[in-house]
PDB file of C-alpha atoms in Angstrom:
ATOM      1  CA  MET A   1     106.728 121.811  49.306  1.00  0.00           C
ATOM      2  CA  LEU A   2     108.403 119.293  46.991  1.00  0.00           C
ATOM      3  CA  THR A   3     111.402 117.648  48.637  1.00  0.00           C
ATOM      4  CA  LEU A   4     114.266 115.549  47.384  1.00  0.00           C
ATOM      5  CA  ALA A   5     112.406 112.469  48.735  1.00  0.00           C
ATOM      6  CA  ASP A   6     109.601 113.249  46.268  1.00  0.00           C
ATOM      7  CA  ILE A   7     111.804 112.972  43.193  1.00  0.00           C
ATOM      8  CA  ALA A   8     114.449 110.533  41.937  1.00  0.00           C
ATOM      9  CA  PHE A   9     117.752 111.349  43.614  1.00  0.00           C
ATOM     10  CA  ASP A  10     119.620 110.000  40.608  1.00  0.00           C
ATOM     11  CA  HIS A  11     117.819 112.456  38.295  1.00  0.00           C
ATOM     12  CA  ALA A  12     118.929 115.353  40.480  1.00  0.00           C
ATOM     13  CA  ARG A  13     122.466 113.965  40.711  1.00  0.00           C
ATOM     14  CA  ALA A  14     122.667 113.580  36.910  1.00  0.00           C
ATOM     15  CA  LEU A  15     121.351 117.095  36.289  1.00  0.00           C
ATOM     16  CA  LEU A  16     123.960 118.634  38.601  1.00  0.00           C
ATOM     17  CA  ALA A  17     126.721 116.484  37.094  1.00  0.00           C
ATOM     18  CA  ARG A  18     126.022 118.095  33.694  1.00  0.00           C
ATOM     19  CA  TYR A  19     127.370 121.276  35.272  1.00  0.00           C
ATOM     20  CA  GLY A  20     130.331 119.711  36.966  1.00  0.00           C
ATOM     21  CA  LEU A  21     128.704 119.499  40.365  1.00  0.00           C
ATOM     22  CA  GLU A  22     128.454 116.629  42.783  1.00  0.00           C
ATOM     23  CA  LEU A  23     125.250 116.003  44.760  1.00  0.00           C
ATOM     24  CA  VAL A  24     125.884 114.397  48.140  1.00  0.00           C
ATOM     25  CA  ARG A  25     123.038 112.879  50.146  1.00  0.00           C
ATOM     26  CA  VAL A  26     123.180 113.708  53.820  1.00  0.00           C
ATOM     27  CA  ALA A  27     121.682 111.211  56.246  1.00  0.00           C
ATOM     28  CA  ASP A  28     118.335 112.053  57.797  1.00  0.00           C
ATOM     29  CA  GLY A  29     118.691 114.105  60.940  1.00  0.00           C
ATOM     30  CA  GLU A  30     122.280 115.083  60.200  1.00  0.00           C
ATOM     31  CA  ALA A  31     123.344 118.711  59.799  1.00  0.00           C
ATOM     32  CA  ILE A  32     123.718 119.731  56.176  1.00  0.00           C
ATOM     33  CA  PRO A  33     127.253 120.974  55.462  1.00  0.00           C
ATOM     34  CA  GLY A  34     127.475 124.407  53.883  1.00  0.00           C
ATOM     35  CA  SER A  35     123.809 125.265  54.488  1.00  0.00           C
ATOM     36  CA  TYR A  36     123.289 129.010  54.641  1.00  0.00           C
ATOM     37  CA  TRP A  37     119.729 128.727  56.095  1.00  0.00           C
ATOM     38  CA  GLY A  38     120.254 125.636  58.183  1.00  0.00           C
ATOM     39  CA  ASP A  39     117.487 123.158  58.972  1.00  0.00           C
ATOM     40  CA  SER A  40     116.651 121.169  55.795  1.00  0.00           C
ATOM     41  CA  GLU A  41     118.033 123.706  53.339  1.00  0.00           C
ATOM     42  CA  ALA A  42     120.694 122.616  50.829  1.00  0.00           C
ATOM     43  CA  GLY A  43     124.328 123.418  51.403  1.00  0.00           C
ATOM     44  CA  ILE A  44     127.238 124.191  49.094  1.00  0.00           C
ATOM     45  CA  ILE A  45     130.959 123.836  49.432  1.00  0.00           C
ATOM     46  CA  ALA A  46     133.168 124.246  46.339  1.00  0.00           C
ATOM     47  CA  SER A  47     131.577 122.068  43.608  1.00  0.00           C
ATOM     48  CA  THR A  48     129.475 120.001  45.972  1.00  0.00           C
ATOM     49  CA  VAL A  49     125.811 120.410  46.817  1.00  0.00           C
ATOM     50  CA  TYR A  50     124.593 118.729  50.014  1.00  0.00           C
ATOM     51  CA  ALA A  51     120.981 117.739  50.647  1.00  0.00           C
ATOM     52  CA  ARG A  52     118.833 115.421  52.757  1.00  0.00           C
ATOM     53  CA  ALA A  53     115.638 113.661  51.781  1.00  0.00           C
ATOM     54  CA  ASP A  54     113.682 116.535  53.409  1.00  0.00           C
ATOM     55  CA  THR A  55     115.556 119.230  51.500  1.00  0.00           C
ATOM     56  CA  PRO A  56     113.139 121.279  49.366  1.00  0.00           C
ATOM     57  CA  VAL A  57     113.868 120.877  45.641  1.00  0.00           C
ATOM     58  CA  HIS A  58     113.757 124.686  45.217  1.00  0.00           C
ATOM     59  CA  SER A  59     116.577 124.942  47.757  1.00  0.00           C
ATOM     60  CA  LEU A  60     118.629 122.236  46.070  1.00  0.00           C
ATOM     61  CA  LEU A  61     118.280 123.943  42.682  1.00  0.00           C
ATOM     62  CA  HIS A  62     118.832 127.415  44.060  1.00  0.00           C
ATOM     63  CA  GLU A  63     122.131 126.521  45.755  1.00  0.00           C
ATOM     64  CA  ALA A  64     123.264 124.442  42.764  1.00  0.00           C
ATOM     65  CA  CYS A  65     122.569 127.406  40.475  1.00  0.00           C
ATOM     66  CA  HIS A  66     124.754 129.598  42.636  1.00  0.00           C
ATOM     67  CA  LEU A  67     127.619 127.253  41.790  1.00  0.00           C
ATOM     68  CA  ILE A  68     126.635 126.877  38.152  1.00  0.00           C
ATOM     69  CA  VAL A  69     126.834 130.581  37.438  1.00  0.00           C
ATOM     70  CA  LEU A  70     130.336 130.863  38.917  1.00  0.00           C
ATOM     71  CA  PRO A  71     133.535 130.292  36.997  1.00  0.00           C
ATOM     72  CA  PRO A  72     135.495 127.277  38.277  1.00  0.00           C
ATOM     73  CA  GLN A  73     138.150 129.369  40.114  1.00  0.00           C
ATOM     74  CA  ARG A  74     135.393 131.157  42.130  1.00  0.00           C
ATOM     75  CA  ARG A  75     133.494 127.866  42.731  1.00  0.00           C
ATOM     76  CA  ALA A  76     136.521 126.395  44.479  1.00  0.00           C
ATOM     77  CA  ALA A  77     136.404 129.134  47.137  1.00  0.00           C
ATOM     78  CA  VAL A  78     132.691 128.812  47.944  1.00  0.00           C
ATOM     79  CA  HIS A  79     131.631 127.688  51.384  1.00  0.00           C
ATOM     80  CA  THR A  80     128.019 128.252  52.416  1.00  0.00           C
ATOM     81  CA  ASP A  81     127.512 131.730  50.860  1.00  0.00           C
ATOM     82  CA  ALA A  82     128.109 131.894  47.144  1.00  0.00           C
ATOM     83  CA  THR A  83     127.681 135.544  46.261  1.00  0.00           C
ATOM     84  CA  ASP A  84     127.094 139.078  47.387  1.00  0.00           C
ATOM     85  CA  SER A  85     126.150 140.148  43.844  1.00  0.00           C
ATOM     86  CA  VAL A  86     122.567 141.180  43.197  1.00  0.00           C
ATOM     87  CA  GLU A  87     122.992 140.331  39.488  1.00  0.00           C
ATOM     88  CA  GLU A  88     124.076 136.788  40.280  1.00  0.00           C
ATOM     89  CA  GLU A  89     121.315 136.277  42.790  1.00  0.00           C
ATOM     90  CA  ASP A  90     118.699 137.467  40.349  1.00  0.00           C
ATOM     91  CA  ALA A  91     120.115 135.211  37.618  1.00  0.00           C
ATOM     92  CA  VAL A  92     120.120 132.209  39.955  1.00  0.00           C
ATOM     93  CA  LEU A  93     116.391 132.753  40.568  1.00  0.00           C
ATOM     94  CA  VAL A  94     115.684 132.494  36.859  1.00  0.00           C
ATOM     95  CA  LEU A  95     118.064 129.588  36.271  1.00  0.00           C
ATOM     96  CA  GLN A  96     116.527 127.454  39.020  1.00  0.00           C
ATOM     97  CA  THR A  97     113.176 127.701  37.284  1.00  0.00           C
ATOM     98  CA  VAL A  98     114.774 126.673  33.976  1.00  0.00           C
ATOM     99  CA  LEU A  99     116.482 123.656  35.572  1.00  0.00           C
ATOM    100  CA  ALA A 100     113.233 122.639  37.242  1.00  0.00           C
ATOM    101  CA  ASP A 101     111.941 121.703  33.785  1.00  0.00           C
ATOM    102  CA  ALA A 102     114.837 119.264  33.442  1.00  0.00           C
ATOM    103  CA  LEU A 103     113.803 117.318  36.543  1.00  0.00           C
ATOM    104  CA  PRO A 104     110.983 114.757  36.066  1.00  0.00           C
ATOM    105  CA  GLY A 105     108.202 115.450  38.503  1.00  0.00           C
ATOM    106  CA  VAL A 106     109.216 119.038  39.152  1.00  0.00           C
ATOM    107  CA  GLY A 107     108.773 121.538  36.279  1.00  0.00           C
ATOM    108  CA  ARG A 108     108.744 125.294  36.196  1.00  0.00           C
ATOM    109  CA  GLU A 109     105.177 125.789  37.462  1.00  0.00           C
ATOM    110  CA  ARG A 110     105.822 123.729  40.582  1.00  0.00           C
ATOM    111  CA  MET A 111     109.067 125.593  41.117  1.00  0.00           C
ATOM    112  CA  TYR A 112     107.229 128.958  40.979  1.00  0.00           C
ATOM    113  CA  ALA A 113     104.670 127.719  43.511  1.00  0.00           C
ATOM    114  CA  ASP A 114     107.311 126.389  45.925  1.00  0.00           C
ATOM    115  CA  MET A 115     109.422 129.543  45.652  1.00  0.00           C
ATOM    116  CA  ASP A 116     106.358 131.662  46.505  1.00  0.00           C
ATOM    117  CA  ALA A 117     105.376 129.297  49.343  1.00  0.00           C
ATOM    118  CA  TRP A 118     108.850 129.393  50.845  1.00  0.00           C
ATOM    119  CA  GLY A 119     108.794 133.158  50.910  1.00  0.00           C
ATOM    120  CA  TYR A 120     110.897 134.392  47.999  1.00  0.00           C
ATOM    121  CA  THR A 121     109.750 137.965  47.355  1.00  0.00           C
ATOM    122  CA  PHE A 122     109.538 139.822  44.068  1.00  0.00           C
ATOM    123  CA  ARG A 123     108.590 143.271  42.961  1.00  0.00           C
ATOM    124  CA  LEU A 124     105.675 141.950  40.863  1.00  0.00           C
ATOM    125  CA  GLY A 125     104.441 139.657  43.647  1.00  0.00           C
ATOM    126  CA  SER A 126     105.387 136.179  42.442  1.00  0.00           C
ATOM    127  CA  ALA A 127     108.272 134.100  41.124  1.00  0.00           C
ATOM    128  CA  LYS A 128     106.379 133.500  37.852  1.00  0.00           C
ATOM    129  CA  ALA A 129     105.769 137.207  37.295  1.00  0.00           C
ATOM    130  CA  TYR A 130     109.432 137.917  37.959  1.00  0.00           C
ATOM    131  CA  VAL A 131     110.764 135.268  35.544  1.00  0.00           C
ATOM    132  CA  GLU A 132     108.233 136.031  32.813  1.00  0.00           C
ATOM    133  CA  GLN A 133     107.858 139.805  33.079  1.00  0.00           C
ATOM    134  CA  ASP A 134     110.635 141.377  35.097  1.00  0.00           C
ATOM    135  CA  ALA A 135     113.843 139.400  34.551  1.00  0.00           C
ATOM    136  CA  GLN A 136     115.130 140.593  31.215  1.00  0.00           C
ATOM    137  CA  THR A 137     118.508 141.588  32.724  1.00  0.00           C
ATOM    138  CA  SER A 138     118.862 138.134  34.345  1.00  0.00           C
ATOM    139  CA  TRP A 139     117.947 136.282  31.155  1.00  0.00           C
ATOM    140  CA  GLN A 140     120.557 138.387  29.338  1.00  0.00           C
ATOM    141  CA  TRP A 141     123.130 137.776  32.049  1.00  0.00           C
ATOM    142  CA  LEU A 142     122.610 133.994  31.781  1.00  0.00           C
ATOM    143  CA  ALA A 143     122.599 134.012  28.005  1.00  0.00           C
ATOM    144  CA  GLU A 144     125.917 135.912  27.909  1.00  0.00           C
ATOM    145  CA  ARG A 145     127.416 133.105  29.950  1.00  0.00           C
ATOM    146  CA  GLY A 146     125.997 130.392  27.718  1.00  0.00           C
ATOM    147  CA  LEU A 147     123.637 129.056  30.372  1.00  0.00           C
ATOM    148  CA  VAL A 148     120.308 129.713  28.665  1.00  0.00           C
ATOM    149  CA  GLN A 149     118.900 130.832  25.363  1.00  0.00           C
ATOM    150  CA  LEU A 150     116.853 133.996  25.501  1.00  0.00           C
ATOM    151  CA  PRO A 151     113.107 133.345  25.489  1.00  0.00           C
ATOM    152  CA  GLN A 152     111.476 133.559  22.085  1.00  0.00           C
ATOM    153  CA  ARG A 153     109.087 136.223  23.262  1.00  0.00           C
ATOM    154  CA  THR A 154     110.275 139.579  24.445  1.00  0.00           C
ATOM    155  CA  LEU A 155     110.007 140.036  28.184  1.00  0.00           C
ATOM    156  CA  ALA A 156     108.318 143.216  29.355  1.00  0.00           C
ATOM    157  CA  ALA A 157     110.815 145.970  30.057  1.00  0.00           C
TER     158      ALA A 157
END
């Protein structure tokens, strides 16, 4: 599982800053504020993402994407749990794979593998199959909000 210690913290910070988010490094062994899952999983409060060196990159991106898809007025109210919307959750899963390509040393294929290893579950059996074959609604949802361009190829319906 790729962790924040395996990549350049400044690259992750810069990526999140492009979306108006702040990435705060939490000291090793300290509790991560706003972490839904606890342990080493990333946390979110308002426009801030919290992570330690041992935080999985997939967790960092997943929680950041929850904030990215929200309008600023909803972001400000977030503490630990960003949404109860299935549409938003599904879109976040796609967006985190897109953003993985923007982080040197990560990439989409590694993100798929780490999502599967962590235990994300999908109807077609894998993160890659979901994003490439089963996520048309999520791609559309993200495109309507200006967060992605629709893939050149048509996703299977």
